[in-house]
Amino acid sequence: MEIFRRPGEMQAWADAQRAAGRRIGLVPTMGYLHEGHVSLVRIARERGCDRVAATIFVNPTQFGPGEDYERYPRDEERDLAMLRAAGAAAVYLPGVRDVYPEGYQTFVEVAEVSRGLCGDSRPALFRGVATVVAKLFHVGKPHVAVFGEKDYQQLAVIRRMVRDLDLDVEIVAAPTVREADGLAMSSRNQYLEGEDRKAARCLSRGLFLARNLFLEGERDPTRIASAARAVVEAETRATLEYAEARDPETLGPLRGPSDRMTILVAARVGPARLIDNITLQGGEAT
Ligand code: PAF
C-alpha cells in the first residue's frame, strides 16, 4: 500500500492508474476508522474498481468554532493497518497546509440541500465538506467514490455538487454499519462512555420504531417522525436536535402521506453529537 502526503504525489499515482486503464475507487475519510469505513473499501472493489485509494484528513474547514476539531480522534498507525488489511492500494494523508496552502480562498457551496437539519446547528459543515471533497476528487481522480449513508445529508450535498459541477465521478452510497445493539458506527462513538454509551442507542431505537410503524402501514411522515422523536426525547441523557421525515432525494419536506421517506435524527449524548437515519420505502427499510 502506497502512502502519499503531497497532492502532486497522489495525482501522479492516479495518472499512472488511469494510463494503465485501471478504474480508481476513492474512499474519503477523516480517519479513526471502523468497520463502516472498511466496508466502503470493499464496496468500491465490488463496484469494479481495480485500485482503491483512501484519504485520511481531518478537515478543519468543516468544523465550526467550539466544535471537536482539536479533539477529533486520530490514530494514523491503526488506520493504515486497517486499510492495508482491507486491501487499499494507496492512502492520501495530507497535512492542513497541503490542502489549504497560505492564501487559500476558494470554497464550494451547495446552497439548498446544505440548509436545515445538520446545516442549522453546524453552518460551516457542508461548505467545508463540499470544498474538501471537490479537492480530493481533483487529487485522487477517481472513477467511483464511496460515502456512507450514515451521513445522509452529506451524501445529498456531494451528489448535488457532482451534478452541478459536471464532475465525472460515480457516487456510491454504502449502507450504515451498526454495532450489535443498533448504534450506528461513527468515529465519534469514541467519546461515549458508560451510561452515555447505553443512552446513545435511543437514536437507532427511535428509527427502528419508525420502521415498524411504516412496515405496519403508517405513511404519515409527521406521525412517523414524531414517534422517533419521542423515543429520543424520553432518554434523559440525550438532547434532541432534530427528528424529521424528508424526501430521500431532495431532503425537502414531505407535504403528505408518502411511500418513500428518510427519517433523520440528531442528538447530543454526553460529549458526543450523534446522527442517524433510515430510509423507508415500499415494503423495505434501509
Ligand atoms: O464523512 C467524512 O468523514 C468527511 O465529512 C469527509 C467526507 C471525509 C470530508 O471531510
Tab-separated table of C-alpha atoms and ligand atoms in Angstrom:
chain	number	residue	atom	x	y	z
A	1	MET	CA	0.000	0.000	0.000
A	2	GLU	CA	1.455	3.307	-1.073
A	3	ILE	CA	1.244	6.359	1.183
A	4	PHE	CA	1.237	9.902	-0.161
A	5	ARG	CA	1.264	13.170	1.738
A	6	ARG	CA	1.511	15.719	-1.073
A	7	PRO	CA	-1.213	16.384	-3.666
A	8	GLY	CA	1.239	16.075	-6.582
A	9	GLU	CA	2.331	12.584	-5.462
A	10	MET	CA	-1.245	11.396	-5.226
A	11	GLN	CA	-2.092	12.883	-8.626
A	12	ALA	CA	0.904	11.149	-10.206
A	13	TRP	CA	-0.286	7.815	-8.772
A	14	ALA	CA	-3.822	8.445	-10.067
A	15	ASP	CA	-2.491	9.415	-13.516
A	16	ALA	CA	-0.458	6.194	-13.666
A	17	GLN	CA	-3.519	4.082	-12.760
A	18	ARG	CA	-5.615	5.801	-15.399
A	19	ALA	CA	-2.852	5.449	-18.007
A	20	ALA	CA	-2.773	1.703	-17.277
A	21	GLY	CA	-6.538	1.570	-17.867
A	22	ARG	CA	-7.347	0.916	-14.203
A	23	ARG	CA	-10.535	2.051	-12.552
A	24	ILE	CA	-9.914	4.058	-9.368
A	25	GLY	CA	-12.191	3.952	-6.322
A	26	LEU	CA	-11.840	6.659	-3.677
A	27	VAL	CA	-12.884	6.409	-0.032
A	28	PRO	CA	-12.589	9.813	1.655
A	29	THR	CA	-12.395	9.630	5.470
A	30	MET	CA	-11.306	11.680	8.455
A	31	GLY	CA	-9.545	8.640	9.923
A	32	TYR	CA	-10.077	6.813	13.217
A	33	LEU	CA	-11.509	4.083	11.066
A	34	HIS	CA	-14.110	1.487	11.996
A	35	GLU	CA	-15.862	-1.401	10.227
A	36	GLY	CA	-18.087	1.058	8.382
A	37	HIS	CA	-15.040	2.560	6.635
A	38	VAL	CA	-13.674	-0.901	5.855
A	39	SER	CA	-17.000	-1.711	4.166
A	40	LEU	CA	-16.529	1.335	1.900
A	41	VAL	CA	-13.239	-0.089	0.594
A	42	ARG	CA	-14.918	-3.441	-0.046
A	43	ILE	CA	-17.866	-1.799	-1.809
A	44	ALA	CA	-15.511	0.179	-4.081
A	45	ARG	CA	-13.935	-3.119	-5.137
A	46	GLU	CA	-17.339	-4.719	-5.675
A	47	ARG	CA	-18.174	-1.762	-7.927
A	48	GLY	CA	-15.397	-2.839	-10.256
A	49	CYS	CA	-12.566	-0.608	-9.032
A	50	ASP	CA	-9.146	-2.117	-9.812
A	51	ARG	CA	-7.410	0.106	-7.260
A	52	VAL	CA	-8.955	1.668	-4.157
A	53	ALA	CA	-7.386	4.716	-2.546
A	54	ALA	CA	-8.473	6.033	0.840
A	55	THR	CA	-7.885	9.540	2.131
A	56	ILE	CA	-7.380	10.460	5.765
A	57	PHE	CA	-7.712	14.146	6.563
A	58	VAL	CA	-9.438	15.827	9.498
A	59	ASN	CA	-10.718	18.758	7.520
A	60	PRO	CA	-10.630	21.982	9.575
A	61	THR	CA	-12.984	23.914	7.289
A	62	GLN	CA	-15.937	21.681	8.119
A	63	PHE	CA	-15.701	22.351	11.861
A	64	GLY	CA	-17.176	25.474	13.425
A	65	PRO	CA	-15.798	27.374	16.408
A	66	GLY	CA	-16.131	25.331	19.615
A	67	GLU	CA	-16.670	22.053	17.736
A	68	ASP	CA	-14.436	18.996	18.129
A	69	TYR	CA	-11.718	19.665	15.522
A	70	GLU	CA	-8.900	19.623	18.095
A	71	ARG	CA	-10.081	16.564	19.978
A	72	TYR	CA	-11.329	14.591	16.936
A	73	PRO	CA	-9.794	11.126	17.467
A	74	ARG	CA	-6.694	10.367	15.406
A	75	ASP	CA	-4.632	7.167	15.095
A	76	GLU	CA	-2.636	7.057	11.890
A	77	GLU	CA	-0.874	3.757	12.523
A	78	ARG	CA	-4.044	1.866	13.331
A	79	ASP	CA	-5.832	3.407	10.332
A	80	LEU	CA	-3.042	2.403	7.962
A	81	ALA	CA	-3.052	-1.167	9.294
A	82	MET	CA	-6.821	-1.382	8.778
A	83	LEU	CA	-6.609	-0.028	5.237
A	84	ARG	CA	-3.768	-2.385	4.375
A	85	ALA	CA	-5.821	-5.333	5.676
A	86	ALA	CA	-8.839	-4.095	3.709
A	87	GLY	CA	-6.788	-4.172	0.502
A	88	ALA	CA	-6.459	-0.433	-0.192
A	89	ALA	CA	-3.778	0.253	-2.817
A	90	ALA	CA	-2.979	3.814	-1.732
A	91	VAL	CA	-3.642	6.275	1.068
A	92	TYR	CA	-3.535	10.050	0.782
A	93	LEU	CA	-2.703	11.667	4.122
A	94	PRO	CA	-2.125	15.367	3.514
A	95	GLY	CA	-1.330	17.972	6.140
A	96	VAL	CA	-3.538	21.050	6.552
A	97	ARG	CA	-1.098	23.194	4.549
A	98	ASP	CA	-1.114	20.692	1.675
A	99	VAL	CA	-4.870	21.100	1.315
A	100	TYR	CA	-5.169	24.767	2.301
A	101	PRO	CA	-1.886	26.494	1.485
A	102	GLU	CA	-1.154	30.035	2.636
A	103	GLY	CA	-3.569	32.426	0.911
A	104	TYR	CA	-6.201	29.755	0.190
A	105	GLN	CA	-9.554	31.370	-0.663
A	106	THR	CA	-11.695	29.093	-2.856
A	107	PHE	CA	-14.786	27.310	-1.493
A	108	VAL	CA	-17.618	25.205	-2.903
A	109	GLU	CA	-21.086	25.989	-1.625
A	110	VAL	CA	-24.051	23.738	-2.339
A	111	ALA	CA	-26.901	26.060	-1.439
A	112	GLU	CA	-30.266	24.500	-0.718
A	113	VAL	CA	-29.542	20.935	0.350
A	114	SER	CA	-26.948	22.224	2.851
A	115	ARG	CA	-29.649	24.124	4.733
A	116	GLY	CA	-31.729	22.713	7.576
A	117	LEU	CA	-31.056	19.520	9.558
A	118	CYS	CA	-27.297	19.453	10.375
A	119	GLY	CA	-26.793	22.672	8.397
A	120	ASP	CA	-28.743	24.593	11.051
A	121	SER	CA	-26.558	23.728	14.003
A	122	ARG	CA	-23.312	23.363	12.007
A	123	PRO	CA	-23.353	26.187	9.432
A	124	ALA	CA	-19.721	25.606	8.350
A	125	LEU	CA	-20.120	21.878	7.825
A	126	PHE	CA	-21.259	21.371	4.255
A	127	ARG	CA	-19.261	24.202	2.709
A	128	GLY	CA	-16.168	22.580	4.225
A	129	VAL	CA	-17.219	19.088	3.134
A	130	ALA	CA	-18.038	20.126	-0.447
A	131	THR	CA	-14.775	22.031	-0.741
A	132	VAL	CA	-12.545	19.272	0.558
A	133	VAL	CA	-14.355	16.521	-1.374
A	134	ALA	CA	-14.020	18.518	-4.616
A	135	LYS	CA	-10.306	18.896	-3.882
A	136	LEU	CA	-9.909	15.204	-3.041
A	137	PHE	CA	-11.587	14.325	-6.341
A	138	HIS	CA	-9.114	16.517	-8.224
A	139	VAL	CA	-6.209	14.874	-6.442
A	140	GLY	CA	-7.390	11.240	-6.404
A	141	LYS	CA	-9.022	11.381	-9.868
A	142	PRO	CA	-11.483	8.587	-9.019
A	143	HIS	CA	-13.966	6.917	-11.329
A	144	VAL	CA	-16.042	5.971	-8.274
A	145	ALA	CA	-16.222	7.468	-4.770
A	146	VAL	CA	-17.939	5.727	-1.875
A	147	PHE	CA	-19.607	7.522	1.055
A	148	GLY	CA	-21.560	6.119	3.990
A	149	GLU	CA	-25.312	6.656	4.158
A	150	LYS	CA	-24.984	7.425	7.850
A	151	ASP	CA	-24.041	10.961	6.824
A	152	TYR	CA	-27.157	11.211	4.696
A	153	GLN	CA	-27.260	14.973	4.218
A	154	GLN	CA	-23.535	14.983	3.376
A	155	LEU	CA	-24.214	12.370	0.699
A	156	ALA	CA	-27.031	14.514	-0.747
A	157	VAL	CA	-24.726	17.562	-0.775
A	158	ILE	CA	-21.974	15.618	-2.562
A	159	ARG	CA	-24.377	14.168	-5.126
A	160	ARG	CA	-25.733	17.660	-5.843
A	161	MET	CA	-22.220	19.092	-6.176
A	162	VAL	CA	-21.197	16.323	-8.590
A	163	ARG	CA	-24.250	17.007	-10.745
A	164	ASP	CA	-23.969	20.784	-10.608
A	165	LEU	CA	-20.236	20.880	-11.375
A	166	ASP	CA	-20.330	18.079	-14.002
A	167	LEU	CA	-17.764	16.098	-12.053
A	168	ASP	CA	-17.057	12.796	-13.779
A	169	VAL	CA	-17.257	10.657	-10.636
A	170	GLU	CA	-19.831	7.993	-9.813
A	171	ILE	CA	-21.059	8.434	-6.246
A	172	VAL	CA	-21.882	5.202	-4.441
A	173	ALA	CA	-23.832	5.153	-1.177
A	174	ALA	CA	-22.854	2.485	1.340
A	175	PRO	CA	-25.332	1.171	3.930
A	176	THR	CA	-24.805	2.213	7.552
A	177	VAL	CA	-22.903	-0.363	9.581
A	178	ARG	CA	-24.245	-0.797	13.114
A	179	GLU	CA	-22.958	-2.145	16.410
A	180	ALA	CA	-24.756	-5.266	17.695
A	181	ASP	CA	-27.112	-3.083	19.773
A	182	GLY	CA	-28.094	-0.897	16.802
A	183	LEU	CA	-25.849	2.153	17.364
A	184	ALA	CA	-24.593	3.418	14.001
A	185	MET	CA	-20.806	3.135	13.791
A	186	SER	CA	-19.060	6.501	13.958
A	187	SER	CA	-15.592	7.701	14.892
A	188	ARG	CA	-17.355	9.990	17.371
A	189	ASN	CA	-18.737	6.989	19.319
A	190	GLN	CA	-15.284	7.053	20.873
A	191	TYR	CA	-16.499	9.995	23.007
A	192	LEU	CA	-19.194	7.809	24.623
A	193	GLU	CA	-18.579	6.057	27.930
A	194	GLY	CA	-20.687	4.054	30.402
A	195	GLU	CA	-24.255	5.296	30.694
A	196	ASP	CA	-23.842	7.665	27.735
A	197	ARG	CA	-22.910	4.744	25.503
A	198	LYS	CA	-26.078	2.926	26.555
A	199	ALA	CA	-28.204	6.048	26.149
A	200	ALA	CA	-26.868	6.560	22.598
A	201	ARG	CA	-28.973	3.594	21.484
A	202	CYS	CA	-32.035	5.862	21.637
A	203	LEU	CA	-31.353	7.183	18.119
A	204	SER	CA	-31.475	3.773	16.434
A	205	ARG	CA	-34.322	2.667	18.718
A	206	GLY	CA	-36.330	5.665	17.520
A	207	LEU	CA	-35.558	4.820	13.895
A	208	PHE	CA	-36.414	1.148	14.330
A	209	LEU	CA	-39.752	2.154	15.844
A	210	ALA	CA	-40.333	4.394	12.811
A	211	ARG	CA	-39.502	1.449	10.554
A	212	ASN	CA	-42.012	-0.783	12.375
A	213	LEU	CA	-44.767	1.819	12.034
A	214	PHE	CA	-44.011	2.102	8.324
A	215	LEU	CA	-43.983	-1.672	7.864
A	216	GLU	CA	-47.358	-1.813	9.648
A	217	GLY	CA	-48.735	0.576	7.026
A	218	GLU	CA	-48.313	4.061	8.536
A	219	ARG	CA	-47.473	6.555	5.745
A	220	ASP	CA	-47.894	9.890	7.529
A	221	PRO	CA	-44.357	11.381	7.747
A	222	THR	CA	-45.270	13.641	10.654
A	223	ARG	CA	-46.561	10.767	12.753
A	224	ILE	CA	-43.582	8.555	11.915
A	225	ALA	CA	-41.039	11.305	12.718
A	226	SER	CA	-42.901	12.149	15.954
A	227	ALA	CA	-42.666	8.539	17.101
A	228	ALA	CA	-38.878	8.532	16.531
A	229	ARG	CA	-38.592	11.934	18.231
A	230	ALA	CA	-40.498	10.697	21.312
A	231	VAL	CA	-38.049	7.823	21.805
A	232	VAL	CA	-35.046	10.187	21.802
A	233	GLU	CA	-36.817	12.729	23.996
A	234	ALA	CA	-37.646	10.032	26.551
A	235	GLU	CA	-33.919	9.378	27.058
A	236	THR	CA	-32.844	11.737	29.839
A	237	ARG	CA	-29.159	11.696	28.867
A	238	ALA	CA	-29.962	12.731	25.275
A	239	THR	CA	-30.778	16.217	23.985
A	240	LEU	CA	-32.672	16.009	20.742
A	241	GLU	CA	-31.572	18.333	17.944
A	242	TYR	CA	-33.995	17.139	15.274
A	243	ALA	CA	-36.063	14.140	14.188
A	244	GLU	CA	-37.592	14.730	10.771
A	245	ALA	CA	-39.067	12.902	7.814
A	246	ARG	CA	-37.769	14.153	4.463
A	247	ASP	CA	-37.808	13.304	0.780
A	248	PRO	CA	-34.955	10.776	0.316
A	249	GLU	CA	-33.563	12.523	-2.802
A	250	THR	CA	-34.006	16.251	-2.248
A	251	LEU	CA	-34.203	16.194	1.556
A	252	GLY	CA	-37.094	18.620	1.140
A	253	PRO	CA	-40.094	18.394	3.479
A	254	LEU	CA	-42.895	15.932	2.649
A	255	ARG	CA	-46.317	17.512	2.283
A	256	GLY	CA	-48.460	14.440	2.954
A	257	PRO	CA	-48.506	10.647	3.196
A	258	SER	CA	-45.696	9.059	1.239
A	259	ASP	CA	-44.421	5.595	0.249
A	260	ARG	CA	-40.817	6.863	0.423
A	261	MET	CA	-39.252	8.856	3.195
A	262	THR	CA	-35.995	9.211	5.090
A	263	ILE	CA	-36.202	9.734	8.836
A	264	LEU	CA	-33.188	11.674	10.096
A	265	VAL	CA	-32.271	12.228	13.736
A	266	ALA	CA	-29.546	14.150	15.548
A	267	ALA	CA	-28.993	14.364	19.290
A	268	ARG	CA	-26.330	15.180	21.810
A	269	VAL	CA	-25.481	12.420	24.260
A	270	GLY	CA	-22.878	13.451	26.836
A	271	PRO	CA	-19.904	14.891	24.931
A	272	ALA	CA	-20.972	13.455	21.551
A	273	ARG	CA	-23.224	14.812	18.846
A	274	LEU	CA	-24.697	11.807	17.050
A	275	ILE	CA	-26.673	11.445	13.824
A	276	ASP	CA	-28.516	8.545	12.262
A	277	ASN	CA	-31.190	7.916	9.633
A	278	ILE	CA	-33.299	5.276	7.968
A	279	THR	CA	-34.955	5.245	4.559
A	280	LEU	CA	-38.416	3.703	4.360
A	281	GLN	CA	-39.860	2.719	1.013
A	282	GLY	CA	-42.385	0.181	-0.310
A	283	GLY	CA	-42.096	-2.812	1.979
A	284	GLU	CA	-38.473	-2.033	2.799
A	285	ALA	CA	-36.374	-0.058	5.237
A	286	THR	CA	-32.630	0.612	4.853
B	1	PAF	O1	-17.559	11.861	6.259
B	1	PAF	C1	-16.385	12.243	6.462
B	1	PAF	O2	-15.554	11.542	7.049
B	1	PAF	C2	-15.975	13.629	5.996
B	1	PAF	O3	-17.007	14.542	6.130
B	1	PAF	C3	-15.380	13.644	4.579
B	1	PAF	C4	-16.402	13.212	3.541
B	1	PAF	C5	-14.173	12.732	4.505
B	1	PAF	C6	-14.936	15.066	4.226
B	1	PAF	O4	-14.010	15.548	5.136
